[in-house]
Amino acid sequence: MQFFQRQISLQARNRGFHLITEEILRAMPELKTLKTGMLQVFIQHTSASLTINENADPTVRLDFETWMNKAVPEGDPDYEHDYEGDDDMPAHIKSSLMGASVLIPITNGKLNLGTWQGIYLCEHRNRGGSRWVVISAWGN
Amino acid sequence: MQFFQRQISLQARNRGFHLITEEILRAMPELKTLKTGMLQVFIQHTSASLTINENADPTVRLDFETWMNKAVPEGDPDYEHDYEGDDDMPAHIKSSLMGASVLIPITNGKLNLGTWQGIYLCEHRNRGGSRWVVISAWGN
Amino acid sequence: MQFFQRQISLQARNRGFHLITEEILRAMPELKTLKTGMLQVFIQHTSASLTINENADPTVRLDFETWMNKAVPEGDPDYEHDYEGDDDMPAHIKSSLMGASVLIPITNGKLNLGTWQGIYLCEHRNRGGSRWVVISAWGN
């Protein structure tokens, strides 16, 4: 079995949900050599996250941000951790709700996503800056 | 190391949370040959999801549906994505809250789940139809 | 490729969020032998969970508990599953929101976490007792 791994920096994005499937694929061309395998993308931050969701209509990504901001409100006086502003603690909570990684099967050298699936970078900070991810792929 | 992978269709289920552990085990008999390994189940949809939870009392699955519908309400006028009805955008959000996959250790040819754990298919649409999953198993 | 796996019991903790990175590393010294690989920690319970989040300021862990208790309230009369008290059904829901496992890349014999990342045990019961986890590591 083969194992490939690479660390890359994703360009800074605005707060919100962003499709990054193509950027990940470009960074790991070796996955084309795997007949059956797995790809993991792991984000090395606690105020941004990764998830898999709808890859077509941009309003889905907008509505994710809308819902998130209602579910994890800013400025709750009960938060104790707020050094870095009102978006600080909510960003930590949102990142655990979505998760720090996605794990996707590889079949015949391609990510075996459903037709409507894509990888989202979820940027929970107002000014998160560029984000590091570790991409790992293994299989035969 | 060995790698097994198979794509199967799960029968259509009603909206709600459903135990599918046995269906997954039947679809991947090769996991019996692995002394130590991992099993991943990945759902190829963005309005249904997978999670691990209590395998005994059916009211747990009912209460999951009850909580979910309060946490991710339908008909919020702030959603922009509603082509397919009131259950459309909430289904996308719920699917990312639960996640598109589960990853479970294999020990001595069996899923090494706790006594009370099972795999749930979470159907977030009113009429989701049958659902595709990719099952991957690897190990020695 | 090598595959290591071990089951350990984590000491009982109070309800809340707890850093367990060092405890996990001590339990799997073999990960030092892997140049590239993956580590999975899987919890065998449905009322406690695992996530990755901020490893420095303890108030982050307190605020997680604060938010969780608002998002998944106890004593909702709509819950049907409440045999074991008011913390019973909320614990199941919280555990699926966080997830039963974390999967982290290994690079040059070390967990390739970001500077501020650690592994959290999320104890959702008032008296959860000790908790079993299965730790798996694979790679080259």
Tab-separated table of C-alpha atoms in Angstrom:
chain	number	residue	atom	x	y	z
A	1	MET	CA	0.000	0.000	0.000
A	2	GLN	CA	1.143	3.507	-0.823
A	3	PHE	CA	0.935	6.591	1.372
A	4	PHE	CA	1.199	10.190	0.137
A	5	GLN	CA	1.121	13.264	2.331
A	6	ARG	CA	1.539	16.974	1.725
A	7	GLN	CA	0.955	20.174	3.654
A	8	ILE	CA	-0.370	23.219	1.786
A	9	SER	CA	-1.578	26.706	2.580
A	10	LEU	CA	-5.030	27.749	1.373
A	11	GLN	CA	-5.379	31.397	0.378
A	12	ALA	CA	-7.192	33.673	2.841
A	13	ARG	CA	-10.948	33.766	2.341
A	14	ASN	CA	-13.766	35.878	3.692
A	15	ARG	CA	-15.785	34.613	6.602
A	16	GLY	CA	-18.217	32.045	5.220
A	17	PHE	CA	-18.303	28.741	3.362
A	18	HIS	CA	-16.128	28.130	0.289
A	19	LEU	CA	-15.744	25.297	-2.236
A	20	ILE	CA	-12.150	24.010	-2.332
A	21	THR	CA	-12.477	20.639	-4.092
A	22	GLU	CA	-10.407	21.673	-7.139
A	23	GLU	CA	-7.670	23.229	-5.001
A	24	ILE	CA	-7.322	19.978	-3.032
A	25	LEU	CA	-7.257	17.820	-6.167
A	26	ARG	CA	-4.522	19.962	-7.727
A	27	ALA	CA	-2.420	19.589	-4.585
A	28	MET	CA	-2.486	15.774	-4.608
A	29	PRO	CA	-2.018	14.532	-8.203
A	30	GLU	CA	-0.811	11.170	-6.839
A	31	LEU	CA	-4.365	10.149	-6.015
A	32	LYS	CA	-4.744	9.322	-9.729
A	33	THR	CA	-2.411	6.375	-9.157
A	34	LEU	CA	-4.674	4.732	-6.541
A	35	LYS	CA	-7.251	2.207	-7.715
A	36	THR	CA	-8.854	1.998	-4.261
A	37	GLY	CA	-7.915	4.288	-1.409
A	38	MET	CA	-8.802	7.159	0.888
A	39	LEU	CA	-8.098	10.888	0.906
A	40	GLN	CA	-8.083	12.893	4.123
A	41	VAL	CA	-7.931	16.669	4.361
A	42	PHE	CA	-7.102	17.938	7.852
A	43	ILE	CA	-7.171	21.625	8.825
A	44	GLN	CA	-4.571	22.733	11.392
A	45	HIS	CA	-6.730	25.432	12.988
A	46	THR	CA	-9.465	25.685	15.606
A	47	SER	CA	-11.422	28.598	14.143
A	48	ALA	CA	-11.927	27.241	10.621
A	49	SER	CA	-13.190	23.808	9.604
A	50	LEU	CA	-13.971	21.414	6.763
A	51	THR	CA	-17.175	19.702	5.677
A	52	ILE	CA	-18.761	18.117	2.616
A	53	ASN	CA	-21.864	19.668	1.128
A	54	GLU	CA	-23.669	20.855	-2.004
A	55	ASN	CA	-21.299	21.936	-4.773
A	56	ALA	CA	-23.617	23.764	-7.159
A	57	ASP	CA	-25.781	26.570	-5.801
A	58	PRO	CA	-23.821	29.335	-3.994
A	59	THR	CA	-26.901	30.245	-1.925
A	60	VAL	CA	-26.421	26.980	0.002
A	61	ARG	CA	-23.093	28.342	1.243
A	62	LEU	CA	-24.734	31.668	2.175
A	63	ASP	CA	-27.507	29.902	4.083
A	64	PHE	CA	-24.936	27.859	6.014
A	65	GLU	CA	-23.448	31.136	7.264
A	66	THR	CA	-26.923	32.476	8.106
A	67	TRP	CA	-27.877	29.402	10.115
A	68	MET	CA	-24.508	29.175	11.869
A	69	ASN	CA	-24.699	32.739	13.118
A	70	LYS	CA	-28.107	32.079	14.645
A	71	ALA	CA	-27.118	28.757	16.185
A	72	VAL	CA	-23.848	30.048	17.660
A	73	PRO	CA	-24.546	33.690	18.485
A	74	GLU	CA	-21.798	36.252	19.012
A	75	GLY	CA	-21.540	38.433	22.071
A	76	ASP	CA	-23.118	35.999	24.527
A	77	PRO	CA	-22.144	37.504	27.903
A	78	ASP	CA	-21.799	33.953	29.265
A	79	TYR	CA	-18.682	33.317	27.153
A	80	GLU	CA	-15.470	33.787	29.128
A	81	HIS	CA	-13.097	33.451	26.157
A	82	ASP	CA	-13.377	36.642	24.096
A	83	TYR	CA	-9.823	38.070	23.877
A	84	GLU	CA	-9.922	38.259	20.128
A	85	GLY	CA	-13.387	39.743	19.745
A	86	ASP	CA	-16.959	38.610	19.363
A	87	ASP	CA	-16.135	36.137	16.598
A	88	ASP	CA	-13.507	34.325	18.718
A	89	MET	CA	-15.375	31.778	20.841
A	90	PRO	CA	-18.177	31.206	18.297
A	91	ALA	CA	-15.480	30.300	15.743
A	92	HIS	CA	-14.141	27.572	18.051
A	93	ILE	CA	-17.606	26.092	18.571
A	94	LYS	CA	-18.512	26.221	14.877
A	95	SER	CA	-15.260	24.494	13.969
A	96	SER	CA	-16.079	21.502	16.187
A	97	LEU	CA	-19.641	21.335	14.832
A	98	MET	CA	-18.329	20.984	11.278
A	99	GLY	CA	-15.104	19.104	12.111
A	100	ALA	CA	-11.389	19.435	11.448
A	101	SER	CA	-11.244	16.894	8.626
A	102	VAL	CA	-13.013	15.157	5.769
A	103	LEU	CA	-12.288	11.592	4.664
A	104	ILE	CA	-13.334	10.592	1.141
A	105	PRO	CA	-12.970	7.278	-0.717
A	106	ILE	CA	-10.816	7.127	-3.856
A	107	THR	CA	-11.992	4.805	-6.638
A	108	ASN	CA	-10.143	4.313	-9.938
A	109	GLY	CA	-7.915	7.326	-9.346
A	110	LYS	CA	-10.734	9.739	-8.543
A	111	LEU	CA	-12.465	11.066	-5.444
A	112	ASN	CA	-15.646	9.016	-5.207
A	113	LEU	CA	-17.906	11.926	-4.259
A	114	GLY	CA	-21.591	12.004	-5.142
A	115	THR	CA	-22.616	14.216	-8.075
A	116	TRP	CA	-23.577	17.115	-5.831
A	117	GLN	CA	-20.825	16.863	-3.236
A	118	GLY	CA	-17.866	19.182	-2.782
A	119	ILE	CA	-15.366	20.008	-0.034
A	120	TYR	CA	-16.087	23.211	1.908
A	121	LEU	CA	-13.579	25.341	3.764
A	122	CYS	CA	-15.597	26.927	6.570
A	123	GLU	CA	-13.966	30.193	7.611
A	124	HIS	CA	-15.409	31.221	10.971
A	125	ARG	CA	-13.259	34.295	11.689
A	126	ASN	CA	-13.750	37.787	10.280
A	127	ARG	CA	-10.072	37.873	9.320
A	128	GLY	CA	-8.830	34.307	9.459
A	129	GLY	CA	-5.941	34.716	7.039
A	130	SER	CA	-4.493	31.824	5.058
A	131	ARG	CA	-5.122	28.335	6.444
A	132	TRP	CA	-2.898	25.245	6.532
A	133	VAL	CA	-4.202	21.814	5.615
A	134	VAL	CA	-2.465	18.431	5.637
A	135	ILE	CA	-3.583	16.201	2.758
A	136	SER	CA	-3.016	12.445	3.112
A	137	ALA	CA	-3.868	9.712	0.594
A	138	TRP	CA	-3.377	5.968	0.929
A	139	GLY	CA	-4.409	2.832	-0.901
A	140	ASN	CA	-3.427	0.381	-3.618
B	1	MET	CA	-2.118	-4.383	3.835
B	2	GLN	CA	-5.408	-5.185	2.143
B	3	PHE	CA	-7.995	-2.743	0.834
B	4	PHE	CA	-11.620	-3.610	0.059
B	5	GLN	CA	-14.183	-1.207	-1.364
B	6	ARG	CA	-17.777	-1.529	-2.517
B	7	GLN	CA	-20.596	0.829	-3.432
B	8	ILE	CA	-24.145	-0.128	-2.423
B	9	SER	CA	-27.577	1.419	-2.470
B	10	LEU	CA	-29.528	1.611	0.793
B	11	GLN	CA	-33.300	1.203	0.472
B	12	ALA	CA	-35.400	4.370	0.767
B	13	ARG	CA	-36.357	5.244	4.323
B	14	ASN	CA	-38.717	7.712	5.929
B	15	ARG	CA	-37.367	10.980	7.207
B	16	GLY	CA	-35.667	10.291	10.516
B	17	PHE	CA	-32.873	8.231	12.037
B	18	HIS	CA	-32.413	4.545	11.184
B	19	LEU	CA	-30.090	1.761	12.354
B	20	ILE	CA	-28.133	0.270	9.445
B	21	THR	CA	-25.287	-1.614	11.163
B	22	GLU	CA	-26.431	-5.060	9.957
B	23	GLU	CA	-26.950	-3.869	6.390
B	24	ILE	CA	-23.389	-2.511	6.294
B	25	LEU	CA	-21.896	-5.693	7.773
B	26	ARG	CA	-23.672	-7.866	5.220
B	27	ALA	CA	-22.290	-5.715	2.402
B	28	MET	CA	-18.655	-6.127	3.463
B	29	PRO	CA	-18.041	-9.766	4.485
B	30	GLU	CA	-14.302	-9.275	3.816
B	31	LEU	CA	-13.905	-7.377	7.082
B	32	LYS	CA	-13.884	-10.778	8.797
B	33	THR	CA	-10.456	-11.376	7.259
B	34	LEU	CA	-8.866	-8.331	8.933
B	35	LYS	CA	-7.197	-8.789	12.314
B	36	THR	CA	-6.680	-5.039	12.746
B	37	GLY	CA	-8.149	-2.473	10.397
B	38	MET	CA	-10.645	0.282	9.739
B	39	LEU	CA	-14.080	0.450	8.115
B	40	GLN	CA	-15.376	3.654	6.576
B	41	VAL	CA	-18.936	4.205	5.382
B	42	PHE	CA	-19.319	7.321	3.195
B	43	ILE	CA	-22.685	8.640	1.990
B	44	GLN	CA	-22.727	10.246	-1.467
B	45	HIS	CA	-25.465	12.770	-0.701
B	46	THR	CA	-25.782	16.199	0.907
B	47	SER	CA	-29.265	15.834	2.410
B	48	ALA	CA	-28.726	12.582	4.309
B	49	SER	CA	-25.895	11.719	6.679
B	50	LEU	CA	-24.293	9.084	8.907
B	51	THR	CA	-23.526	9.012	12.613
B	52	ILE	CA	-22.910	6.553	15.438
B	53	ASN	CA	-25.323	6.435	18.341
B	54	GLU	CA	-27.431	4.286	20.670
B	55	ASN	CA	-28.495	0.982	19.095
B	56	ALA	CA	-31.178	-0.222	21.501
B	57	ASP	CA	-34.068	2.099	22.314
B	58	PRO	CA	-35.969	3.397	19.250
B	59	THR	CA	-37.080	6.497	21.163
B	60	VAL	CA	-33.502	7.770	20.972
B	61	ARG	CA	-33.887	7.897	17.186
B	62	LEU	CA	-37.226	9.696	17.535
B	63	ASP	CA	-35.759	12.260	19.926
B	64	PHE	CA	-32.904	12.937	17.501
B	65	GLU	CA	-35.498	13.919	14.890
B	66	THR	CA	-37.345	16.068	17.458
B	67	TRP	CA	-34.220	17.950	18.485
B	68	MET	CA	-32.960	18.374	14.923
B	69	ASN	CA	-36.195	19.980	13.786
B	70	LYS	CA	-35.981	22.532	16.576
B	71	ALA	CA	-32.291	23.252	16.046
B	72	VAL	CA	-32.574	23.620	12.272
B	73	PRO	CA	-36.060	25.025	11.700
B	74	GLU	CA	-37.841	24.819	8.357
B	75	GLY	CA	-39.294	27.821	6.588
B	76	ASP	CA	-36.828	30.395	7.903
B	77	PRO	CA	-37.425	33.369	5.552
B	78	ASP	CA	-33.688	34.115	5.726
B	79	TYR	CA	-32.833	30.985	3.711
B	80	GLU	CA	-32.255	31.753	0.043
B	81	HIS	CA	-31.993	28.125	-1.104
B	82	ASP	CA	-35.507	26.658	-1.038
B	83	TYR	CA	-36.177	25.365	-4.588
B	84	GLU	CA	-37.084	21.923	-3.359
B	85	GLY	CA	-39.297	22.940	-0.462
B	86	ASP	CA	-39.019	23.712	3.207
B	87	ASP	CA	-37.002	20.575	3.979
B	88	ASP	CA	-34.312	21.438	1.365
B	89	MET	CA	-31.856	23.799	3.081
B	90	PRO	CA	-32.375	22.342	6.587
B	91	ALA	CA	-31.426	18.923	5.159
B	92	HIS	CA	-28.090	20.313	3.919
B	93	ILE	CA	-27.301	21.856	7.306
B	94	LYS	CA	-28.319	18.746	9.261
B	95	SER	CA	-26.159	16.571	7.014
B	96	SER	CA	-23.032	18.606	7.849
B	97	LEU	CA	-23.877	18.575	11.570
B	98	MET	CA	-23.932	14.767	11.572
B	99	GLY	CA	-21.321	14.234	8.852
B	100	ALA	CA	-20.967	12.329	5.585
B	101	SER	CA	-19.051	9.385	7.005
B	102	VAL	CA	-18.281	7.156	9.968
B	103	LEU	CA	-14.907	5.485	10.588
B	104	ILE	CA	-14.837	2.473	12.898
B	105	PRO	CA	-11.930	0.265	14.020
B	106	ILE	CA	-11.924	-3.428	13.082
B	107	THR	CA	-10.476	-5.854	15.632
B	108	ASN	CA	-10.232	-9.622	15.100
B	109	GLY	CA	-12.549	-9.535	12.106
B	110	LYS	CA	-15.307	-7.541	13.794
B	111	LEU	CA	-16.369	-3.907	14.064
B	112	ASN	CA	-15.007	-2.784	17.413
B	113	LEU	CA	-18.082	-0.804	18.437
B	114	GLY	CA	-19.110	-0.319	22.058
B	115	THR	CA	-21.975	-2.449	23.349
B	116	TRP	CA	-24.541	0.284	22.772
B	117	GLN	CA	-23.238	1.704	19.499
B	118	GLY	CA	-24.762	1.326	16.052
B	119	ILE	CA	-24.524	3.102	12.696
B	120	TYR	CA	-27.367	5.509	11.909
B	121	LEU	CA	-28.550	6.572	8.485
B	122	CYS	CA	-29.954	10.066	9.039
B	123	GLU	CA	-32.570	10.818	6.365
B	124	HIS	CA	-33.207	14.558	6.366
B	125	ARG	CA	-35.576	14.809	3.376
B	126	ASN	CA	-39.291	14.036	3.355
B	127	ARG	CA	-38.787	11.873	0.283
B	128	GLY	CA	-35.073	11.180	0.017
B	129	GLY	CA	-35.337	7.941	-1.963
B	130	SER	CA	-32.631	5.296	-1.914
B	131	ARG	CA	-29.154	6.424	-0.866
B	132	TRP	CA	-25.708	5.397	-2.136
B	133	VAL	CA	-22.873	4.636	0.231
B	134	VAL	CA	-19.251	3.677	-0.474
B	135	ILE	CA	-17.882	1.158	2.030
B	136	SER	CA	-14.100	0.880	2.393
B	137	ALA	CA	-12.135	-1.459	4.655
B	138	TRP	CA	-8.370	-1.708	5.076
B	139	GLY	CA	-5.925	-3.389	7.404
B	140	ASN	CA	-3.882	-6.518	8.013
C	1	MET	CA	2.374	-0.578	5.709
C	2	GLN	CA	2.148	-1.085	9.448
C	3	PHE	CA	-0.978	-1.127	11.573
C	4	PHE	CA	-1.057	-0.652	15.361
C	5	GLN	CA	-4.157	-0.825	17.526
C	6	ARG	CA	-4.816	-0.670	21.245
C	7	GLN	CA	-7.830	-0.273	23.512
C	8	ILE	CA	-7.462	1.821	26.672
C	9	SER	CA	-9.660	3.156	29.427
C	10	LEU	CA	-9.641	6.893	30.131
C	11	GLN	CA	-10.089	7.884	33.772
C	12	ALA	CA	-13.500	9.233	34.776
C	13	ARG	CA	-13.879	12.972	34.305
C	14	ASN	CA	-16.431	15.551	35.302
C	15	ARG	CA	-19.058	16.615	32.835
C	16	GLY	CA	-17.411	19.021	30.414
C	17	PHE	CA	-14.572	19.218	27.921
C	18	HIS	CA	-11.091	17.868	28.725
C	19	LEU	CA	-7.719	17.846	26.945
C	20	ILE	CA	-6.430	14.282	26.457
C	21	THR	CA	-3.694	14.685	23.826
C	22	GLU	CA	-0.858	13.608	26.138
C	23	GLU	CA	-2.787	10.610	27.423
C	24	ILE	CA	-3.359	9.400	23.857
C	25	LEU	CA	0.263	9.908	22.841
C	26	ARG	CA	1.501	7.925	25.857
C	27	ALA	CA	-0.799	5.050	24.908
C	28	MET	CA	0.559	4.707	21.352
C	29	PRO	CA	4.367	5.059	21.424
C	30	GLU	CA	4.548	3.184	18.092
C	31	LEU	CA	3.421	6.280	16.213
C	32	LYS	CA	7.018	7.519	16.536
C	33	THR	CA	8.012	4.796	14.056
C	34	LEU	CA	5.737	6.122	11.283
C	35	LYS	CA	7.158	8.628	8.805
C	36	THR	CA	3.750	9.246	7.222
C	37	GLY	CA	0.534	7.864	8.641
C	38	MET	CA	-2.754	8.413	10.416
C	39	LEU	CA	-3.936	8.130	14.013
C	40	GLN	CA	-7.568	7.497	14.869
C	41	VAL	CA	-9.086	7.697	18.340
C	42	PHE	CA	-12.551	6.132	18.578
C	43	ILE	CA	-14.741	6.350	21.676
C	44	GLN	CA	-16.934	3.312	22.404
C	45	HIS	CA	-19.784	5.259	24.004
C	46	THR	CA	-22.832	7.237	22.894
C	47	SER	CA	-22.927	9.814	25.681
C	48	ALA	CA	-19.338	11.047	25.448
C	49	SER	CA	-17.474	12.159	22.335
C	50	LEU	CA	-14.197	13.387	20.856
C	51	THR	CA	-13.263	16.554	19.000
C	52	ILE	CA	-10.248	18.704	18.184
C	53	ASN	CA	-10.080	22.241	19.501
C	54	GLU	CA	-8.021	24.914	21.257
C	55	ASN	CA	-5.367	23.480	23.570
C	56	ALA	CA	-4.306	26.537	25.582
C	57	ASP	CA	-6.975	28.552	27.356
C	58	PRO	CA	-9.195	26.501	29.726
C	59	THR	CA	-12.049	29.010	29.346
C	60	VAL	CA	-12.563	27.707	25.801
C	61	ARG	CA	-13.478	24.337	27.310
C	62	LEU	CA	-15.841	26.021	29.783
C	63	ASP	CA	-17.537	27.999	27.024
C	64	PHE	CA	-18.050	24.808	25.008
C	65	GLU	CA	-20.029	23.396	27.936
C	66	THR	CA	-21.991	26.675	28.262
C	67	TRP	CA	-22.950	26.737	24.596
C	68	MET	CA	-23.775	23.020	24.458
C	69	ASN	CA	-26.193	23.271	27.352
C	70	LYS	CA	-28.071	26.067	25.622
C	71	ALA	CA	-28.108	24.367	22.232
C	72	VAL	CA	-29.231	20.981	23.579
C	73	PRO	CA	-31.410	21.824	26.582
C	74	GLU	CA	-32.208	19.312	29.302
C	75	GLY	CA	-35.711	18.518	30.425
C	76	ASP	CA	-37.429	19.146	27.089
C	77	PRO	CA	-40.853	17.486	27.621
C	78	ASP	CA	-40.788	16.420	23.958
C	79	TYR	CA	-37.982	13.908	24.607
C	80	GLU	CA	-39.274	10.366	25.035
C	81	HIS	CA	-35.953	8.828	26.109
C	82	ASP	CA	-35.253	9.962	29.679
C	83	TYR	CA	-34.797	6.755	31.757
C	84	GLU	CA	-31.472	7.857	33.080
C	85	GLY	CA	-32.347	11.434	33.939
C	86	ASP	CA	-32.354	14.831	32.312
C	87	ASP	CA	-28.793	14.492	31.028
C	88	ASP	CA	-29.548	11.220	29.189
C	89	MET	CA	-30.991	12.200	25.786
C	90	PRO	CA	-29.034	15.491	25.536
C	91	ALA	CA	-25.827	13.456	26.001
C	92	HIS	CA	-26.700	11.281	22.989
C	93	ILE	CA	-27.380	14.323	20.800
C	94	LYS	CA	-24.236	16.158	21.919
C	95	SER	CA	-22.129	13.087	21.207
C	96	SER	CA	-23.276	12.975	17.567
C	97	LEU	CA	-22.723	16.727	17.173
C	98	MET	CA	-19.079	16.345	18.204
C	99	GLY	CA	-18.519	12.841	16.815
C	100	ALA	CA	-17.241	9.475	18.025
C	101	SER	CA	-13.744	9.809	16.591
C	102	VAL	CA	-10.896	12.057	15.530
C	103	LEU	CA	-8.473	11.264	12.701
C	104	ILE	CA	-5.132	13.062	12.682
C	105	PRO	CA	-2.193	12.847	10.246
C	106	ILE	CA	1.177	11.572	11.491
C	107	THR	CA	4.286	13.181	9.992
C	108	ASN	CA	7.852	12.207	10.915
C	109	GLY	CA	6.733	10.246	13.951
C	110	LYS	CA	4.552	12.987	15.415
C	111	LEU	CA	0.903	13.994	15.359
C	112	ASN	CA	0.730	16.754	12.760
C	113	LEU	CA	-1.615	18.994	14.743
C	114	GLY	CA	-1.607	22.774	14.412
C	115	THR	CA	0.095	24.763	17.163
C	116	TRP	CA	-3.179	25.428	18.979
C	117	GLN	CA	-4.883	22.072	18.462
C	118	GLY	CA	-5.497	19.367	21.051
C	119	ILE	CA	-7.783	16.344	21.423
C	120	TYR	CA	-10.830	16.875	23.641
C	121	LEU	CA	-12.758	14.221	25.520
C	122	CYS	CA	-16.297	15.602	25.728
C	123	GLU	CA	-18.061	14.118	28.754
C	124	HIS	CA	-21.777	14.751	28.370
C	125	ARG	CA	-23.070	12.828	31.412
C	126	ASN	CA	-23.112	14.025	35.016
C	127	ARG	CA	-21.503	10.756	36.090
C	128	GLY	CA	-20.119	9.138	32.947
C	129	GLY	CA	-17.453	7.048	34.657
C	130	SER	CA	-14.329	5.863	32.862
C	131	ARG	CA	-14.498	5.732	29.078
C	132	TRP	CA	-13.033	3.234	26.581
C	133	VAL	CA	-11.267	4.346	23.436
C	134	VAL	CA	-9.732	2.318	20.607
C	135	ILE	CA	-6.560	3.894	19.219
C	136	SER	CA	-5.436	2.872	15.727
C	137	ALA	CA	-2.360	4.032	13.825
C	138	TRP	CA	-1.250	3.062	10.335
C	139	GLY	CA	1.312	4.199	7.799
C	140	ASN	CA	4.848	3.701	6.550
